[in-house]
Coordinates of C-alpha atoms in Angstrom, one line a residue:
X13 CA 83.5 166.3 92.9
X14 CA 81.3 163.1 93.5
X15 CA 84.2 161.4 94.8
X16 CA 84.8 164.2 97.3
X17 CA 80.9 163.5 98.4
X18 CA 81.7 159.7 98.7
X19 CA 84.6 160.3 100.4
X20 CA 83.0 162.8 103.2
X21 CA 80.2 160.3 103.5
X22 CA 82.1 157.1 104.4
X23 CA 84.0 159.4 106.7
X24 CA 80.4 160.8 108.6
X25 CA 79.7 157.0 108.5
X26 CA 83.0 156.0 110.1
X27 CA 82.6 158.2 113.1
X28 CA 78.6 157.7 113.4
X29 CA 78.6 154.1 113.5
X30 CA 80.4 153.8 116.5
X31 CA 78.3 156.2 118.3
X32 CA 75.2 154.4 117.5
X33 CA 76.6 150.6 118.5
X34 CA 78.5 152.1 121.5
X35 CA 75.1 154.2 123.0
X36 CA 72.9 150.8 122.1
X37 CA 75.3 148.4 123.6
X38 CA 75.0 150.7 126.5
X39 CA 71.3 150.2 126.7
X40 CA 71.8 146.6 125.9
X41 CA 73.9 146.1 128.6
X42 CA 71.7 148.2 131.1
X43 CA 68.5 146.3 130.4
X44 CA 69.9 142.8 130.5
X45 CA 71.4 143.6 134.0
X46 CA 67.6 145.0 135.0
X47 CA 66.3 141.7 133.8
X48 CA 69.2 139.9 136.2
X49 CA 68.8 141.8 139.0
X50 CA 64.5 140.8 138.7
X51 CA 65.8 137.6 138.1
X52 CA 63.7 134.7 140.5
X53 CA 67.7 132.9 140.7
X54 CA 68.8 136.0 142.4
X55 CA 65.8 136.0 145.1
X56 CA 65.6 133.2 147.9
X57 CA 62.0 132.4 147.1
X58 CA 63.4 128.7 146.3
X59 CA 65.7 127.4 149.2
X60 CA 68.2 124.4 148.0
X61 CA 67.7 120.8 149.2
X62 CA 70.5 118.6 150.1
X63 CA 70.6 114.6 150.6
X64 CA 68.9 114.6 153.6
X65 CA 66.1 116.0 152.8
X66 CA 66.9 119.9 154.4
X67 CA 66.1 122.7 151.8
X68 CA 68.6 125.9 153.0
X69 CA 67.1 129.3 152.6
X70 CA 70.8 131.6 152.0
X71 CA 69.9 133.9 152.5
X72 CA 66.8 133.3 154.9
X73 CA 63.7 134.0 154.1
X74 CA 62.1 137.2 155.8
X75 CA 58.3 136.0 157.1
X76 CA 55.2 137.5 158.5
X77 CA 54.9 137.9 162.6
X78 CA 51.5 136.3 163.4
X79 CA 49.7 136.0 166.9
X80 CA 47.9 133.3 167.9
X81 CA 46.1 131.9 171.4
X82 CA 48.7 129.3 172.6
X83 CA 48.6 126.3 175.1
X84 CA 50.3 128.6 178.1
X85 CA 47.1 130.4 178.0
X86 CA 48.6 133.6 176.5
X87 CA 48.4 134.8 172.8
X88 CA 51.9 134.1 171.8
X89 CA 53.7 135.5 169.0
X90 CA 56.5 134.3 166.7
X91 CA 58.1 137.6 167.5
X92 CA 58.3 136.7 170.9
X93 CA 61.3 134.2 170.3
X94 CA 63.6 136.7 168.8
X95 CA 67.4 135.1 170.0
X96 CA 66.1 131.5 169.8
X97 CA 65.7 129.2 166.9
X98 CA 62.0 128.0 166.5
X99 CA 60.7 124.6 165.0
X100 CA 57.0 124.7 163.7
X101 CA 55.1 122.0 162.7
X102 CA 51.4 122.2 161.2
X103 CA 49.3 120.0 161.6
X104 CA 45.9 119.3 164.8
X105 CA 45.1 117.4 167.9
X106 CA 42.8 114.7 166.1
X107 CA 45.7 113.6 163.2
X108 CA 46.1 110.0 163.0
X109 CA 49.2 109.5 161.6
X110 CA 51.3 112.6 160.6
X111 CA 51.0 114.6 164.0
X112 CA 51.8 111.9 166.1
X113 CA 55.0 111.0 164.2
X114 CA 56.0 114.6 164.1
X115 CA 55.5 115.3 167.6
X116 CA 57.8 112.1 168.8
X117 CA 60.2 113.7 166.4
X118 CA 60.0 116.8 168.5
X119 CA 60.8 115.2 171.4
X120 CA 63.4 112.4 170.0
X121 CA 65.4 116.0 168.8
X122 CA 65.2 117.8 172.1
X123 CA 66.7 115.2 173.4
X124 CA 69.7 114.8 171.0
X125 CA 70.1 118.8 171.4
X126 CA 70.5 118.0 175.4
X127 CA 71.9 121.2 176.4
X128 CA 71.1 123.1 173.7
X129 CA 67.7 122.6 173.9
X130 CA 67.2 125.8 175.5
X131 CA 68.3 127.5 172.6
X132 CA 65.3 125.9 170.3
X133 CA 61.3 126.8 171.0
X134 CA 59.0 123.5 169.3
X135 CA 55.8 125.5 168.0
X136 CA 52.7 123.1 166.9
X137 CA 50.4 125.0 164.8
X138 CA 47.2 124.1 164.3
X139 CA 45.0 124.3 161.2
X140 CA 41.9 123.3 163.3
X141 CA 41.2 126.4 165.5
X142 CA 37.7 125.0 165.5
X143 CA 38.6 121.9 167.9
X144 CA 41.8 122.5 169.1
X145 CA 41.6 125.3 172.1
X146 CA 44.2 126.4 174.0
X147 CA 43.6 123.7 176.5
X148 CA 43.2 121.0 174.5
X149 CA 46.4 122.0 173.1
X150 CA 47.9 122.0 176.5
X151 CA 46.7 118.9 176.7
X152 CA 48.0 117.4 173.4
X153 CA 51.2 119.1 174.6
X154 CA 51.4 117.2 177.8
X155 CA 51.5 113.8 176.1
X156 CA 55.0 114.3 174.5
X157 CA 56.3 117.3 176.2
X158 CA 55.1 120.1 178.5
X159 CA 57.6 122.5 177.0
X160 CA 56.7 122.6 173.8
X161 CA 54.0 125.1 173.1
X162 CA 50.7 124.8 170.8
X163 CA 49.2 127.5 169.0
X164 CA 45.6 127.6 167.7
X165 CA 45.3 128.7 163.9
X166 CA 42.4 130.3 162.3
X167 CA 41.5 131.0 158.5
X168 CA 42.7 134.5 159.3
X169 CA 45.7 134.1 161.2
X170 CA 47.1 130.9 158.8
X171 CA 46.9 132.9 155.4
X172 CA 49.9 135.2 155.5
X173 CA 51.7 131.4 156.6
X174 CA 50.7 130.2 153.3
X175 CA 52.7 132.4 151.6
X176 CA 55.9 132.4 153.5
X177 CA 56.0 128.4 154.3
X178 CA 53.7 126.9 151.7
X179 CA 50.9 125.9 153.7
X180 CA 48.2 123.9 152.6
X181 CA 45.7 122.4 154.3
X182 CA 42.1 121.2 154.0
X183 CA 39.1 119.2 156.0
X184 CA 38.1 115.4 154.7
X185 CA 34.2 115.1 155.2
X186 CA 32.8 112.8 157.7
X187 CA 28.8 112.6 156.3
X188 CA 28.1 110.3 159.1
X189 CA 29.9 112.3 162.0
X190 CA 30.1 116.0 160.9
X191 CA 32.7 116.6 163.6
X192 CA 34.6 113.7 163.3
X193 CA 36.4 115.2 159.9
X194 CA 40.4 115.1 159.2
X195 CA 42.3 117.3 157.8
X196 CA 44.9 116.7 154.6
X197 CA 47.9 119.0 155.6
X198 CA 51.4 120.1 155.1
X199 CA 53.7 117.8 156.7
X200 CA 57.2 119.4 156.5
X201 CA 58.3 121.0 159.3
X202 CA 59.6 124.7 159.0
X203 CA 63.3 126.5 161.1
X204 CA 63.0 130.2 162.4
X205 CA 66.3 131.3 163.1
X206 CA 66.9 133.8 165.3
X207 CA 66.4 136.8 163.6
X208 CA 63.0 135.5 163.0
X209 CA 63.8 134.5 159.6
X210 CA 63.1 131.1 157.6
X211 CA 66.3 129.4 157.3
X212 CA 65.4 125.5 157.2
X213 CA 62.5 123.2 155.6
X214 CA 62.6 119.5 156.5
X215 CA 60.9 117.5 155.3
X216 CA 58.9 114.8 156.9
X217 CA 60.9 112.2 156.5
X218 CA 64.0 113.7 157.7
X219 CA 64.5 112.0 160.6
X220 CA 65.5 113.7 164.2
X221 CA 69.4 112.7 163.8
X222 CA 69.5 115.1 160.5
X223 CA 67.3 117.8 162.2
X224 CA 69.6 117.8 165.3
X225 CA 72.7 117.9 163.4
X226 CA 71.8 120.8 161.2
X227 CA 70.4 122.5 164.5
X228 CA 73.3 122.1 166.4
X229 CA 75.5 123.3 163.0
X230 CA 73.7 126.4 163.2
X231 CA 74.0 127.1 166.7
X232 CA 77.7 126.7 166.1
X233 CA 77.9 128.8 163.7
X234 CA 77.9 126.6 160.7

């Protein structure tokens, strides 16, 4: 009789047992691919550099719209561009070093893009809504290239932007001329492609050739 009881209890535990490891690898499985599909690999918040110092967003990177008072005298928005790729650089009228070298960037690329310029917009951003106006932006403008258009950035306006590109930037005391101040800033400069997303970061010391080359890649198709 007790070795009729052992016998019907190995066989409950025979069928049992691979109920329970069959219903808990199920729950396994389904919570290991939850923790994949949260997974910060499987999101684009991290674009991938290559040699040349171009970090890829694939897929882009969806960013805020912003609004801003811009050198043409209008408020212009980054919306507005939808169809055409769109450089941005940070950075104000009054920077001694950075600016100036990213600005004759700007124009060295325009002019490697030759026809296809039309196909680009060159934003300049600045962190210093304070100084730089509309018109003095048109006038900063002016001194490398009419076309390309300056926007002026306040603390309200920049703060979604630090989000979606990184921005950082912050004023360098002058005690002996309070308006004289600089402004430590980002100095990579940011792609919009035409769907208004980020696609390219490049960094400031990729030089115009790169930029160009990736550009005109991407408006082939590449």
């Amino acid at each position: 009789m007790a070795q009729k009881k052992s016998n019907s209890n190995i066989l409950i535990l025979a069928v049992f047992i691979p109920i329970v490891l069959a219903v808990a690898g199920v729950l396994i499985l389904t919570v290991f691919n939850n923790r994949v599909a949260e997974s910060p690999t499987d999101d684009n918040s991290t674009p991938i550099a290559n040699s040349e110092g171009i970090s890829i967003y694939n897929p882009p990177k969806p960013v805020h719209d912003f609004t801003m008072p811009a050198s043409t005298g209008e408020n212009v928005s980054l919306s507005d561009f939808r169809g055409k790729l769109v450089l941005i650089a940070f950075g104000y009228t009054r920077c001694p070093d950075v600016c100036p070298t990213n600005m004759l960037e700007y124009r060295k690329i325009k002019r490697f893009l030759n026809a296809n310029a039309d196909e680009v917009v060159f934003l300049f951003i600045s962190v210093d809504g304070e100084r730089d106006t509309p018109s003095s932006l048109r006038d900063y403008m002016a001194l490398y290239d009419a076309s390309f258009i300056g926007l002026s950035g306040t603390d309200e306006t920049l703060a979604p932007l630090m989000d979606d590109y990184g921005l950082y930037y912050g004023r360098i005391e002058n005690p002996r001329a309070p308006q004289e101040y600089l402004i430590d800033h980002t100095a990579t400069r940011f792609l919009i492609d035409k769907q208004g997303n980020l696609s390219r970061v490049y960094s400031y010391t990729t030089d115009a050739r790169a930029i160009t080359r990736d550009i005109l890649s991407i408006l082939a198709g590449g």
